[in-house]
CSV table of C-alpha atoms and ligand atoms in Angstrom, one decimal:
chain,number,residue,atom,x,y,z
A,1,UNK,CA,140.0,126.6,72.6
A,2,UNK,CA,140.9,129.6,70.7
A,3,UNK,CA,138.9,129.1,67.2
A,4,UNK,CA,136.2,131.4,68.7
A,5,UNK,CA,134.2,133.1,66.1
A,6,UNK,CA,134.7,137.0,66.5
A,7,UNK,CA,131.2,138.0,66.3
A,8,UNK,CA,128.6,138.6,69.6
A,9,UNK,CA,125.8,136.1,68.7
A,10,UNK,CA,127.6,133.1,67.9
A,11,UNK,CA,129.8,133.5,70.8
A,12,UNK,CA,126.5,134.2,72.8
A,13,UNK,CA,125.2,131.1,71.2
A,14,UNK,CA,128.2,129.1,72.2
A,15,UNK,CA,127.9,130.3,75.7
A,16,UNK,CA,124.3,129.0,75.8
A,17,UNK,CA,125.4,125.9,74.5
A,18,UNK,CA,128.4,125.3,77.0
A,19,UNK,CA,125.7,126.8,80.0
A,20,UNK,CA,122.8,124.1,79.1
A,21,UNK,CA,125.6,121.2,78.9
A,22,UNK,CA,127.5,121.8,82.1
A,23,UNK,CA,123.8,122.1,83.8
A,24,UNK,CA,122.8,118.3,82.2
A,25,UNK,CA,126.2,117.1,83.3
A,26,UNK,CA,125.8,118.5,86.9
A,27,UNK,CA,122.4,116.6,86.8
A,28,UNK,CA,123.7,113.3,86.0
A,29,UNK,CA,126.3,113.9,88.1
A,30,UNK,CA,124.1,114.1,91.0
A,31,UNK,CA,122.2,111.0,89.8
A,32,UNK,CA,125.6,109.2,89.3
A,33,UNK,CA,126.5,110.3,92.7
A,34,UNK,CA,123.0,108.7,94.3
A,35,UNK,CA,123.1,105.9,92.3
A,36,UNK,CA,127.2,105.1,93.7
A,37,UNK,CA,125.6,105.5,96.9
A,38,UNK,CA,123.3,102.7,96.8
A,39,UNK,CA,125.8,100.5,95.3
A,40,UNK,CA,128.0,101.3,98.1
A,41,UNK,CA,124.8,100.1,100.7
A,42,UNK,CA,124.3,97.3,99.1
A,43,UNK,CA,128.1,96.2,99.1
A,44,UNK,CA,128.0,96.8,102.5
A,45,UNK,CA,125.2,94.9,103.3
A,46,UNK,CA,126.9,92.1,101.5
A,47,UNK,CA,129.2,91.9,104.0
A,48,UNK,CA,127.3,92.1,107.1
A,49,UNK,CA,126.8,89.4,109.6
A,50,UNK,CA,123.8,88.1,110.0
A,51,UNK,CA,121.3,89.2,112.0
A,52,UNK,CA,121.7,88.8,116.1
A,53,UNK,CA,122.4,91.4,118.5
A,54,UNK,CA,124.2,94.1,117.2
A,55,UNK,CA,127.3,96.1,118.9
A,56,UNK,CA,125.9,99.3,119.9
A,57,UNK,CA,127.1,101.8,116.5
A,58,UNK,CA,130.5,104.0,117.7
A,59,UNK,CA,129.8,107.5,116.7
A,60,UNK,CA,132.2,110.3,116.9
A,61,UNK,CA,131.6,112.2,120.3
A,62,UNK,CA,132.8,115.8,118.2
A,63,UNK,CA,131.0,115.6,115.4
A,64,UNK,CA,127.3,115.1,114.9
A,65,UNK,CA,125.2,114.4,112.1
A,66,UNK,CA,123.0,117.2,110.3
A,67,UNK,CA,119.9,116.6,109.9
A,68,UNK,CA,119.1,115.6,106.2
A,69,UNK,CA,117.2,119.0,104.7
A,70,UNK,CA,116.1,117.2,101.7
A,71,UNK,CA,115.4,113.2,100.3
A,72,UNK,CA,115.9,111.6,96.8
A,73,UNK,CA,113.1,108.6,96.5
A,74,UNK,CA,114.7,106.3,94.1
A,75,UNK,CA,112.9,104.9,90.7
A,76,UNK,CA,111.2,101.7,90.7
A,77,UNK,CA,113.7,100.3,89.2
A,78,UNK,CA,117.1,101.8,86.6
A,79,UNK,CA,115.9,102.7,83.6
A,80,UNK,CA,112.2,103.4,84.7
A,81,UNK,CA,111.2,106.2,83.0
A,82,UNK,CA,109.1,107.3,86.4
A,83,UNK,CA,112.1,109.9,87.1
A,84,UNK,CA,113.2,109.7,91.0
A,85,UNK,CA,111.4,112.4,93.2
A,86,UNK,CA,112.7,114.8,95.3
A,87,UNK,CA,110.9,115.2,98.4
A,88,UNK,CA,111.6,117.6,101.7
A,89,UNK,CA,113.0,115.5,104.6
A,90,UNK,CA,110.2,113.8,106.6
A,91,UNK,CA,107.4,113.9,103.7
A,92,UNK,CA,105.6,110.8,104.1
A,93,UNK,CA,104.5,110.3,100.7
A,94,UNK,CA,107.7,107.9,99.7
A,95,UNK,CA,106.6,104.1,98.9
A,96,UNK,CA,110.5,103.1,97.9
A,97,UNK,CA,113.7,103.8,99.1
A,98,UNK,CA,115.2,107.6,99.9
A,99,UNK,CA,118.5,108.8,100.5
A,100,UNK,CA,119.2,112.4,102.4
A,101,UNK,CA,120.6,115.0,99.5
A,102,UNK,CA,121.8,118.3,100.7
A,103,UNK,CA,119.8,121.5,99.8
A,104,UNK,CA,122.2,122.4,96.9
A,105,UNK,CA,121.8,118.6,95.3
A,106,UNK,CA,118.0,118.9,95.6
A,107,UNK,CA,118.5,122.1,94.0
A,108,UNK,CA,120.7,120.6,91.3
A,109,UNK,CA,118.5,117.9,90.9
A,110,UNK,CA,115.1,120.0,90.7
A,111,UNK,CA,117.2,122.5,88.1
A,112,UNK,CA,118.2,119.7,85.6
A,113,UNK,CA,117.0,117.5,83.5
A,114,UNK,CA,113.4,116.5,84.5
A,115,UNK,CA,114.4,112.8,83.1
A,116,UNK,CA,116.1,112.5,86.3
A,117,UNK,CA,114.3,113.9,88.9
A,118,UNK,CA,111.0,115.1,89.7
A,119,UNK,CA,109.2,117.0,92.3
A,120,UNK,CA,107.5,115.6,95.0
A,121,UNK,CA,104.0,116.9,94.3
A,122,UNK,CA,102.9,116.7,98.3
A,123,UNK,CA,105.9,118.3,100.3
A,124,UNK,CA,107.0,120.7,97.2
A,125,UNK,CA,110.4,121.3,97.4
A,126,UNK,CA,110.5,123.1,94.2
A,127,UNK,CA,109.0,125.9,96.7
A,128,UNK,CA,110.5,125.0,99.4
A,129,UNK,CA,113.8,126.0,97.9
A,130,UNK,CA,112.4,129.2,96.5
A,131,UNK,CA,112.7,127.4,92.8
A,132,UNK,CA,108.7,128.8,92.1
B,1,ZN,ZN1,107.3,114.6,99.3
């Protein structure tokens, strides 16, 4: 990683370059990230009994769940080219499945590639996160 051009605007050049791919990669890497996370679900789900009554759910007496600040609605389907919208946690204008992202994936998400994600137009978490 030395060949480096001596000069100030190619090596500014190259800089913007690295800059706008590690953002895209960040991106997918969110997406990848959701997209593990429903396959996981659906494994589980695979293995589940089926339905009756349930053992109550053990959950750790220390440590409690934060509340999700943010939700990822996913596509209609992989490959749809409707990109998945990022909404605030609690807006009610989701028709599919969402998944609880933390503020600095919505942020990721909302920064990168609009391909991937989109904006909820009702809750606007673009503002919401001080993107706008
Ligand atoms: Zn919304």
């Amino acid at each position: 990683m030395t060949d480096l051009p001596p000069d100030e605007p190619r090596l500014r050049q190259i800089l913007a370059h690295l800059d706008r791919q590690l953002a895209e990669t960040e991106t997918v890497g969110v997406y990848l990230r959701l997209q593990r996370d429903a396959v996981r679900q659906a494994l589980a789900a695979t293995d589940r009994p089926p339905p009756g009554p349930a053992p109550a759910p053990a959950r750790p007496a220390v440590e409690a769940p934060r509340p999700a600040e943010y939700m990822v609605e996913q596509r209609l389907q992989a490959g749809h080219p409707l990109a998945a919208a990022v909404h605030v946690a609690g807006c009610r204008q989701t028709e599919r499945e969402t998944r609880a992202v933390s503020a600095g994936d919505a942020r990721q998400a909302l920064t990168g590639d609009p391909k991937f994600f989109r904006a909820c137009d009702f809750c606007q978490p673009r503002r919401v996160l001080g993107l706008e």
